[in-house]
Tab-separated table of C-alpha atoms and ligand atoms in Angstrom:
chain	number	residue	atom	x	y	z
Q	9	UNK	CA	-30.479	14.886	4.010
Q	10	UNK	CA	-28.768	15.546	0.362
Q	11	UNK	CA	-25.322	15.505	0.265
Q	12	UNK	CA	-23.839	18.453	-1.347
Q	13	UNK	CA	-20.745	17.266	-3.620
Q	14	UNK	CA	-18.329	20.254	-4.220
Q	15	UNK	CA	-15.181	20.696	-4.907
Q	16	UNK	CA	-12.183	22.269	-2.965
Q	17	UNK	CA	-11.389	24.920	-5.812
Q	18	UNK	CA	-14.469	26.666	-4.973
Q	19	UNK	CA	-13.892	28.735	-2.062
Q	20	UNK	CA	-17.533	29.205	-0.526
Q	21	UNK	CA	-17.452	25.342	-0.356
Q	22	UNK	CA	-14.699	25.253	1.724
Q	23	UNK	CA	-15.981	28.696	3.465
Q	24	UNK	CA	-19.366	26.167	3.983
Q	25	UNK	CA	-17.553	23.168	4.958
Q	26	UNK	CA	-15.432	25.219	7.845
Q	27	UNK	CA	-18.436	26.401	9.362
Q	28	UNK	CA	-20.241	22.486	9.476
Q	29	UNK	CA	-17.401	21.253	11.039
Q	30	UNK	CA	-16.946	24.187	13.799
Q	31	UNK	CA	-20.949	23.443	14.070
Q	32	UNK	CA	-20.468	19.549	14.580
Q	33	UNK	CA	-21.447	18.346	11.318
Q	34	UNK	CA	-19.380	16.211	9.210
Q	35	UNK	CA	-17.630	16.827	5.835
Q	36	UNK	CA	-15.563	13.656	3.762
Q	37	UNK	CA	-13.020	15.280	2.125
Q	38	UNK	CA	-10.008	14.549	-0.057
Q	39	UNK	CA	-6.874	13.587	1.134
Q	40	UNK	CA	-3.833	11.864	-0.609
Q	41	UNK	CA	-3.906	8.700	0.736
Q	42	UNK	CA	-7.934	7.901	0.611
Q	43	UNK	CA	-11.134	9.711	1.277
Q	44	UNK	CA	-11.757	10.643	4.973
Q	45	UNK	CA	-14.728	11.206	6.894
Q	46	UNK	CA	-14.690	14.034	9.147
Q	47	UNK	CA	-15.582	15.852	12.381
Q	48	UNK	CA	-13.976	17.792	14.953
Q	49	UNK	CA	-12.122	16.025	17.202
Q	50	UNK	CA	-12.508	17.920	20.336
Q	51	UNK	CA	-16.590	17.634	19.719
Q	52	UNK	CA	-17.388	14.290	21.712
Q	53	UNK	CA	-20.780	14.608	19.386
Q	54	UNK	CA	-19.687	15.376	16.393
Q	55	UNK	CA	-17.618	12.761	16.418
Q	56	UNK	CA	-20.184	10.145	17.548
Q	57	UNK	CA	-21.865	10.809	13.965
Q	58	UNK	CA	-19.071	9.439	12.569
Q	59	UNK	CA	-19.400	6.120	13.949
Q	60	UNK	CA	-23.199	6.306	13.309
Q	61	UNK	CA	-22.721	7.173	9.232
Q	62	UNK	CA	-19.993	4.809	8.731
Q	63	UNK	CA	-21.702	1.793	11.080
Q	64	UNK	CA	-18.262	1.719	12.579
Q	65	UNK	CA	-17.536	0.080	16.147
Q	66	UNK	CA	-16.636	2.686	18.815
Q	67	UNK	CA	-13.869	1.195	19.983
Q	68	UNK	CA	-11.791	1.788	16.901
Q	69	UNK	CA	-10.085	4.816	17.246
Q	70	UNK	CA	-9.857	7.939	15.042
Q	71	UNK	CA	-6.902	9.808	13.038
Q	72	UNK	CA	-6.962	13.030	14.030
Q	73	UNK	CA	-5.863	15.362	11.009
Q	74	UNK	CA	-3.763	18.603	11.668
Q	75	UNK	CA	-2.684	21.300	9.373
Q	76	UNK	CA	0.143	23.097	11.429
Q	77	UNK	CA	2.168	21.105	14.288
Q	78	UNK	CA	1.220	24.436	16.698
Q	79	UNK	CA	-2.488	22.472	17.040
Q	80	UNK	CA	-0.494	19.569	18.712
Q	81	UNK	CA	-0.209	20.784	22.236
Q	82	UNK	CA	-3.861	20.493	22.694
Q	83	UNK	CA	-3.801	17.053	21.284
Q	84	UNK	CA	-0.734	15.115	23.250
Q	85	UNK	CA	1.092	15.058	26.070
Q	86	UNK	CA	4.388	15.319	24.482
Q	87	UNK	CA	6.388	14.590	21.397
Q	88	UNK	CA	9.509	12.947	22.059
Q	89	UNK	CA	12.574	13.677	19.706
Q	90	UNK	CA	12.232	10.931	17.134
Q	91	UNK	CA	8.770	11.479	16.956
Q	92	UNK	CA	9.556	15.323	15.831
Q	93	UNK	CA	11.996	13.737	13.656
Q	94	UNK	CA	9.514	11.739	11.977
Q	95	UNK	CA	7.093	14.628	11.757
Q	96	UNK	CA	9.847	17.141	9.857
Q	97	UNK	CA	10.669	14.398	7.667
Q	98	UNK	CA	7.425	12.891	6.151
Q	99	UNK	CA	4.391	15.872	7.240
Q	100	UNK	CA	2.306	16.879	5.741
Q	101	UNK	CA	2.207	13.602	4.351
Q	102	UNK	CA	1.041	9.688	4.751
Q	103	UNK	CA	2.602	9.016	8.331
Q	104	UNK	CA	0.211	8.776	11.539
Q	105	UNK	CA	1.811	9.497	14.523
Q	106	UNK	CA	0.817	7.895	17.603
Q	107	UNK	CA	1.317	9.594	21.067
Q	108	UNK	CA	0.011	9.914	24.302
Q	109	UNK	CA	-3.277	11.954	24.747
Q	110	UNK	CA	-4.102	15.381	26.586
Q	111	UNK	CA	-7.198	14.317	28.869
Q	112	UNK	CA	-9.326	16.686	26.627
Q	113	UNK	CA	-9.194	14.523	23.641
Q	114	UNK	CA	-12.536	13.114	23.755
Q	115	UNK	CA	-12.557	9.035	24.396
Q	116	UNK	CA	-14.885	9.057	21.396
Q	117	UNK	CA	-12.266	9.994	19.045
Q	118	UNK	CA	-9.489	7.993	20.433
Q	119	UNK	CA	-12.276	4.675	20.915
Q	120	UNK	CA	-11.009	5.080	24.938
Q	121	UNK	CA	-7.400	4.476	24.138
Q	122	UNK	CA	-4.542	7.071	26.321
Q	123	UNK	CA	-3.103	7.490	23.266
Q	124	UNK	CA	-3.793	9.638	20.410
Q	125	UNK	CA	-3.586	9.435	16.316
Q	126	UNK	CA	-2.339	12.296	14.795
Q	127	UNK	CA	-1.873	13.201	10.764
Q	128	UNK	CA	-0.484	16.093	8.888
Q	129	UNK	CA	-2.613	15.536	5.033
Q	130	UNK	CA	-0.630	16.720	2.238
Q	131	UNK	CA	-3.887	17.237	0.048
Q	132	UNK	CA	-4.937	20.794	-0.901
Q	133	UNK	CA	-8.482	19.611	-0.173
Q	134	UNK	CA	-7.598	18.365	3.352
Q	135	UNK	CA	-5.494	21.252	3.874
Q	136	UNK	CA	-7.759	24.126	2.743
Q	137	UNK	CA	-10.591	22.890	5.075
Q	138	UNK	CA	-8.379	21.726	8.009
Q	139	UNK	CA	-6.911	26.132	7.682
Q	140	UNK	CA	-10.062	26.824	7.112
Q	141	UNK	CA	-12.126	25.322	10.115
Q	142	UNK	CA	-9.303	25.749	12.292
Q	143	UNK	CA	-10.194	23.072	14.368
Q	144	UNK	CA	-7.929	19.488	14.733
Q	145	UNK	CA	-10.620	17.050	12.510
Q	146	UNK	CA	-10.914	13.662	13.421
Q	147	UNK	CA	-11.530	11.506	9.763
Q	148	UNK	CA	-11.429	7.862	9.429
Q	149	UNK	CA	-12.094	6.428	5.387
Q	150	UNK	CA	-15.167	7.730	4.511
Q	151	UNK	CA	-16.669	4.054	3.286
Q	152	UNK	CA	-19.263	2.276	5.251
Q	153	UNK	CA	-17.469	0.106	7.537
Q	154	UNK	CA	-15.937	-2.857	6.152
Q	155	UNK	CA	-15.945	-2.476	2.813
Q	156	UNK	CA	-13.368	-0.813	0.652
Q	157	UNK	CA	-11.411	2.213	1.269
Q	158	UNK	CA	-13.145	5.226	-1.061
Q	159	UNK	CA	-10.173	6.941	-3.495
Q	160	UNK	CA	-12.470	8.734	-5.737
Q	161	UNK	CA	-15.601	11.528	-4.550
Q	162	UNK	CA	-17.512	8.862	-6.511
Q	163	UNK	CA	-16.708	5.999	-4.573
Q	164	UNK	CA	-17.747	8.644	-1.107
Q	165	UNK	CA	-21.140	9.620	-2.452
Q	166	UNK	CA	-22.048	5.584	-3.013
Q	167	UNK	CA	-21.625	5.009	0.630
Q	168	UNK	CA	-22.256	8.235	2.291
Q	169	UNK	CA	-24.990	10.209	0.059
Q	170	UNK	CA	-27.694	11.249	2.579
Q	171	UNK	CA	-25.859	10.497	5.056
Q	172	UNK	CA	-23.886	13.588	5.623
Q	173	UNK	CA	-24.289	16.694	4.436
Q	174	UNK	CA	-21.137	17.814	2.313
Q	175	UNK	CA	-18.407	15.849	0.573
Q	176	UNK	CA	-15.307	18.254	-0.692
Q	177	UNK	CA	-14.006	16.684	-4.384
Q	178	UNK	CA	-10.421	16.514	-4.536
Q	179	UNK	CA	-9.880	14.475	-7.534
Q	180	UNK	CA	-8.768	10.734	-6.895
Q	181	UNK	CA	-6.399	10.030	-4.300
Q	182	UNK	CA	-2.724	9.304	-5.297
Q	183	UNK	CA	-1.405	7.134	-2.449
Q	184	UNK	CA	-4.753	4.953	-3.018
Q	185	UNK	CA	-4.591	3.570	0.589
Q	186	UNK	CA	-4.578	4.593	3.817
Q	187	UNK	CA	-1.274	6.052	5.796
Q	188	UNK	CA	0.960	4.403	7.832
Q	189	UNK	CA	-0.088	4.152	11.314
Q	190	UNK	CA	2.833	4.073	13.654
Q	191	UNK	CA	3.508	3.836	17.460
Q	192	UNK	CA	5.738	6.461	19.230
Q	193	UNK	CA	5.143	5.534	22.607
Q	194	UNK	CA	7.479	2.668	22.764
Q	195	UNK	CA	10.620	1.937	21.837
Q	196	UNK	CA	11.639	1.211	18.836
Q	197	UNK	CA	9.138	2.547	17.235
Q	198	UNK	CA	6.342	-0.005	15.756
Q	199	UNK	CA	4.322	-0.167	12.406
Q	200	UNK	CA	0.754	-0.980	13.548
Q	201	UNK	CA	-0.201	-0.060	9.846
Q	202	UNK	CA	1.919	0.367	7.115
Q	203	UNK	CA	1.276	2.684	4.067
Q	204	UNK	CA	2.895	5.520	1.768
Q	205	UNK	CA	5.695	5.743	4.217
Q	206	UNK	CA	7.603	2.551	4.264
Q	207	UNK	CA	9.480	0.901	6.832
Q	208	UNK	CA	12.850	1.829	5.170
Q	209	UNK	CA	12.007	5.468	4.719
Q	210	UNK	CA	11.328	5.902	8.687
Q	211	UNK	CA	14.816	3.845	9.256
Q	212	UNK	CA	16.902	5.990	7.689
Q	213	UNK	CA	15.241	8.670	9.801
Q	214	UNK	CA	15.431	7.258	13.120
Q	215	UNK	CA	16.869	4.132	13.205
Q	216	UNK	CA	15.670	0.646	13.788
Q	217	UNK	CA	11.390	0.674	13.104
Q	218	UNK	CA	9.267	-2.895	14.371
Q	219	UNK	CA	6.193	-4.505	12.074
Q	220	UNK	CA	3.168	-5.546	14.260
Q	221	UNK	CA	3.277	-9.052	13.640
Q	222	UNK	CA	-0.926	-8.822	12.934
Q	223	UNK	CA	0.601	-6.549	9.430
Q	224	UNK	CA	0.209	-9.641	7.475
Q	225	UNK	CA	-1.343	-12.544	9.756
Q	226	UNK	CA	-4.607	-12.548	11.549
Q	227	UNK	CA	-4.702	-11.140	15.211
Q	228	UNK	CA	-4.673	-14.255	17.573
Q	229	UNK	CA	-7.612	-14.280	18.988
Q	230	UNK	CA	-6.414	-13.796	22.752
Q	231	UNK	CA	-4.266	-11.352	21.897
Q	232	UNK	CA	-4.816	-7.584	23.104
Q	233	UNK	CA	-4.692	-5.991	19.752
Q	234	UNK	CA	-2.362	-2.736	19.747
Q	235	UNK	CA	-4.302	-1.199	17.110
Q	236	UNK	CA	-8.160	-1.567	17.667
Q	237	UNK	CA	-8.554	-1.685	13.947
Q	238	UNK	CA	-6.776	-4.692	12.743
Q	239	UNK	CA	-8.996	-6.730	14.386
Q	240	UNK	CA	-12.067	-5.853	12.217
Q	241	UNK	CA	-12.773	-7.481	9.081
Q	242	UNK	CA	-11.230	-4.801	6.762
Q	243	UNK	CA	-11.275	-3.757	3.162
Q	244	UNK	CA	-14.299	-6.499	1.997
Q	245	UNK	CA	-15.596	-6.641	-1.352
Q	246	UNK	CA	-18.449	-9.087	-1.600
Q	247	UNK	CA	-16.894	-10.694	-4.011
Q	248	UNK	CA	-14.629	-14.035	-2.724
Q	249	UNK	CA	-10.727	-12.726	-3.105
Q	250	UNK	CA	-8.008	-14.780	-2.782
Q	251	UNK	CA	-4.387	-14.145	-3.252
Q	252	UNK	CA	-2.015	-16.660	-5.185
Q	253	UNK	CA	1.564	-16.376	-4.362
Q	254	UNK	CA	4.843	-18.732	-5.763
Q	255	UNK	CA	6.756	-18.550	-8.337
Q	256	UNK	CA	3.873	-20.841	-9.967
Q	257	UNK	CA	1.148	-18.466	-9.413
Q	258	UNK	CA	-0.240	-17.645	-12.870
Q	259	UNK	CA	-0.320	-21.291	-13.602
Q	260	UNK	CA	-2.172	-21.967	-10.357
Q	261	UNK	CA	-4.728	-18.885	-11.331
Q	262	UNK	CA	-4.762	-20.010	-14.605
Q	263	UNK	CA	-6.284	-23.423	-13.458
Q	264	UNK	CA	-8.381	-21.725	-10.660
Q	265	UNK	CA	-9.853	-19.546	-12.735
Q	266	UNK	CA	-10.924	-22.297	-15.623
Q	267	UNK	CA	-12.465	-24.457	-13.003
Q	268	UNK	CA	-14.349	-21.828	-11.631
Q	269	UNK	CA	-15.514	-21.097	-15.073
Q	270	UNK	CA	-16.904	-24.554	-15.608
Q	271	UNK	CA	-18.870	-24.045	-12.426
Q	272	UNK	CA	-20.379	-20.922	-13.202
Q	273	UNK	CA	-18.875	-19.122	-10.774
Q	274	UNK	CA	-17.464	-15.269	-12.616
Q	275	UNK	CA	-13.942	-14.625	-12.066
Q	276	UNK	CA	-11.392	-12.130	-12.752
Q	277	UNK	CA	-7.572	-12.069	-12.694
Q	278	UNK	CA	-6.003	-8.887	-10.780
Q	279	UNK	CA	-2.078	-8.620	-11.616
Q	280	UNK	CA	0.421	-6.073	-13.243
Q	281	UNK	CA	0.370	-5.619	-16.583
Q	282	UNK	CA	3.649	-7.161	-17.447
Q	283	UNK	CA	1.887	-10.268	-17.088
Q	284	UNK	CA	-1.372	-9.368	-19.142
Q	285	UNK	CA	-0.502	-12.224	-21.675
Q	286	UNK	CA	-0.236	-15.033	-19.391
Q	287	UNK	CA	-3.987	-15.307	-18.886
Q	288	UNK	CA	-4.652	-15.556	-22.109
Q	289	UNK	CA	-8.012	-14.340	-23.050
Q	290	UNK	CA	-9.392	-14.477	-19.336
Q	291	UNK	CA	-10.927	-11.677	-17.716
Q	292	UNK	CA	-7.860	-9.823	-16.259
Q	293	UNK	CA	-7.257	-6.286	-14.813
Q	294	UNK	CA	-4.013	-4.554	-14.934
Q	295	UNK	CA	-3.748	-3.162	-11.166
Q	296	UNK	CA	-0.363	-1.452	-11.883
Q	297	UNK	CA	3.174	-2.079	-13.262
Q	298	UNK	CA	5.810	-4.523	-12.045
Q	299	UNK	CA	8.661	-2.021	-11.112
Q	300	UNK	CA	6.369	0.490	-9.403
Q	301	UNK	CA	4.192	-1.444	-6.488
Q	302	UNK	CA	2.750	2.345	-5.476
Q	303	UNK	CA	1.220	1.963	-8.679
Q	304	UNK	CA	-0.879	-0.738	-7.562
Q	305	UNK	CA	-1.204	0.737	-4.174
Q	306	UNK	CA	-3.112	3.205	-6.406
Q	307	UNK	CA	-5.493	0.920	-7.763
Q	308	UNK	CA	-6.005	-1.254	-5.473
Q	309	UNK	CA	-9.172	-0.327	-3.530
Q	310	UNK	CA	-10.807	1.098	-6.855
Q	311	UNK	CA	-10.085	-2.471	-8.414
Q	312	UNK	CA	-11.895	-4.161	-5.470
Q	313	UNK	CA	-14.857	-1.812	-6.161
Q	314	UNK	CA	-14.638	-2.306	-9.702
Q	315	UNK	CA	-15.207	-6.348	-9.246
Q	316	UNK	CA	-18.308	-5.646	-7.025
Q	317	UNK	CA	-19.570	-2.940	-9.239
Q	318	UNK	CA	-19.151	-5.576	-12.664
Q	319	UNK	CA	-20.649	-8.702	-10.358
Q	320	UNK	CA	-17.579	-10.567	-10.159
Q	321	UNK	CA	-18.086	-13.809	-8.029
Q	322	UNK	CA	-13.828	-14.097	-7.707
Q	323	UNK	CA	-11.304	-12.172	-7.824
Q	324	UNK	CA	-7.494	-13.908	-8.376
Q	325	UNK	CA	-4.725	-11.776	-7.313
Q	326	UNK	CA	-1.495	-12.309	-7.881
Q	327	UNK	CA	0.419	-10.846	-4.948
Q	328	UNK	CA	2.858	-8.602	-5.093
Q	329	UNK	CA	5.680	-7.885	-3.021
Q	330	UNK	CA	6.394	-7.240	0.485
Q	331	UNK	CA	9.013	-4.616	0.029
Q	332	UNK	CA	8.202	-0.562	0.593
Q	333	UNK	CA	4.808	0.213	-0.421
Q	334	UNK	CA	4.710	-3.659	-1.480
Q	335	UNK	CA	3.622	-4.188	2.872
Q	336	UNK	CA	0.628	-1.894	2.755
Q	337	UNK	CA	-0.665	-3.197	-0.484
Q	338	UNK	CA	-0.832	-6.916	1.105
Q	339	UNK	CA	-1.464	-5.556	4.358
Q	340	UNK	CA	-5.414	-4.457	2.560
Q	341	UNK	CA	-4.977	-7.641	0.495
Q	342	UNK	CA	-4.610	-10.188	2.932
Q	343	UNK	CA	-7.804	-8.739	4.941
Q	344	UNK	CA	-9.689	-8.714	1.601
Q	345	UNK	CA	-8.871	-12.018	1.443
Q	346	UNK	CA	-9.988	-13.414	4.777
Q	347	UNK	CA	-6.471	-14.608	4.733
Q	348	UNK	CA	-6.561	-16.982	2.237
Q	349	UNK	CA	-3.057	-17.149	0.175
Q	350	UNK	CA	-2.074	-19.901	-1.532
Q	351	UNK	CA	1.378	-20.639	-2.039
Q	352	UNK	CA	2.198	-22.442	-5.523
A	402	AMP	P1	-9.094	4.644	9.618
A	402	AMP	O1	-9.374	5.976	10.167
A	402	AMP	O2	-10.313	3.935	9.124
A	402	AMP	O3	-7.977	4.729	8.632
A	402	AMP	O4	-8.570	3.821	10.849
A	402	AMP	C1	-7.664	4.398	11.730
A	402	AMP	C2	-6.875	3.320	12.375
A	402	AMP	O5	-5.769	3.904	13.052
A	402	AMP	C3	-7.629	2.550	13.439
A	402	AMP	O6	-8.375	1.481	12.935
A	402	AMP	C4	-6.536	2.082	14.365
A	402	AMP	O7	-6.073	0.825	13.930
A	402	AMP	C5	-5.434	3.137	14.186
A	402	AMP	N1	-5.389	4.002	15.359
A	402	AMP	C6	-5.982	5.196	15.521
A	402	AMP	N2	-5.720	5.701	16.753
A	402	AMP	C7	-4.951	4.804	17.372
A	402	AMP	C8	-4.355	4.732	18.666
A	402	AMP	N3	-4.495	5.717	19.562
A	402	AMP	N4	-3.639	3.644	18.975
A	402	AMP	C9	-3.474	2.660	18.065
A	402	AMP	N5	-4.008	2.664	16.829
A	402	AMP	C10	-4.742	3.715	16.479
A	403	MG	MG1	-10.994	2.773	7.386
């Protein structure tokens, strides 16, 4: 199969990609916060080719996109008040809303769970195909599972060329990683993922938000995991990652890196710009600016796929911090990682 690569300003490609999704077949398209992969989520088939393209376990569950909130009485059950709340506030946009199903959701799209995913993209790309098709697509990242979220049509057609039959250009992605997933069925409300809408942002909406405590530490492995998806092995370059944090951290990756260098073993230095001059002349990447973490939300998958692409061994990030966009970015980083952080 050749994978046609279009892009959304060209209105028979959208025309085209409508009619493969209404016909089952799947289309990665643009969105703002990364690539996604998609199929129509009331097609229990279509949907299974999902799973099959990306090599993705069936048991983690689907986002299913949405273009107008009138598509969301076939989807759920009901949306409570804060949930609507949440919706006006921040769709279209990066917030997944999670609520319980309508028995007609397939179980393929929602890996078995009673509960459903559901996403309002604020993409032109997304949006002119979701209007277009007119059906509610379900679209995880359209990467092979496991490694790095694609944020470029460049980054899709690596992993997916072949595999599917159309992938919609929508320039690179400007939230860089994926949205915030977050649990309306209980209350309060609970972060099972965060992203482009923070913690704080959903606060001063509706109050008092929770962070699953798996947002920054590995699931326990006895424990039922709320979110089917943090218990994979996430966001992988093959390159070894690992995060230095402290207020001695370029020191420590400093050191790191010259020993590794001694060994052989390639390394390069991911950290904001600010702090270009403290590595001297090692290999360093500037993955955004100090004051503005989105920044390196931005870059951050495209920098992991830039270390595999140039044959890196290592990469040593300096992390970055937890507040606003600050969670998601170590939220991908920490998985990356395998968990290992140093503290220096
Ligand atoms: P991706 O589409 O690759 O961004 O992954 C979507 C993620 O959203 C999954 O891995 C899950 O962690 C989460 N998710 C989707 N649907 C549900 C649901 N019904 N309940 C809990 N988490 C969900
Ligand atoms: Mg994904």
């Amino acid at each position: 199969m050749q994978t046609k690569w279009l892009s959304y300003e060209d209105e028979a490609a959208v025309a085209e990609a409508a009619e493969l999704l209404q016909n089952g077949e799947l289309v990665a398209f643009a969105t703002e916060t990364v690539y996604g992969l998609g199929a129509d989520a009331m097609n229990e088939s279509a949907v299974k080719k999902i799973f099959e393209a990306k090599g993705r376990p069936s048991d983690n569950p689907l986002i299913v996109h949405i273009y107008d909130q009138s598509q969301l009485e076939a989807l759920v059950q009901e949306v409570s008040f804060d949930a609507k709340r949440l919706m006006d506030a921040f769709w279209p946009g990066p917030l997944t809303i999670i609520l319980p199903k309508k028995k007609n959701v397939p179980d393929a799209t929602t890996g078995g769970l009673s509960t459903v995913a559901v996403r309002m993209p604020d993409h032109p790309a997304a949006q002119a195909i979701l209007r277009a098709s007119n059906v509610p697509v379900a679209a995880p990242s359209a990467n092979l599972s496991g490694k790095p979220s694609p944020t470029t049509a460049r980054d899709v057609f690596e992993d997916m060329n072949g595999r599917i039959p159309m992938l919609i250009d929508g320039g690179d992605c400007e939230v860089g990683v994926e949205s915030t997933v977050v649990d309306m069925t209980r209350t309060p409300a609970m972060i099972l993922r965060p992203g482009g809408v923070t913690r704080e942002m959903m606060e001063a909406v509706i109050g008092p938000v929770e962070v699953h405590e798996a947002v920054l530490a590995p699931l326990a492995s006895d424990a039922q995991a709320a979110s089917p998806g943090m218990k994979y092995k996430h966001y992988a370059p093959k390159a070894h990652v690992r995060i230095i944090t402290g207020d001695r951290a370029a020191e420590r990756i400093c050191r790191l890196y010259d020993a590794a260098k001694k060994e052989g073993i390639s390394t390069i230095i991911f950290s904001v710009c600010e702090e270009k001059e403290l590595f001297g002349d090692r290999d360093f990447y500037a993955w955004g600016d100090l004051e503005d973490v989105a920044s390196v939300a931005h870059h951050l998958f495209s920098s992991l796929r830039m270390a595999d692409e140039k044959g890196y061994d290592q990469v040593l990030c300096h992390s970055v911090d937890t507040e606003g966009v600050g969670l998601a970015v170590m939220n991908r980083l920490v998985r990356a990682a395998g968990f290992d952080i140093e503290q220096a």
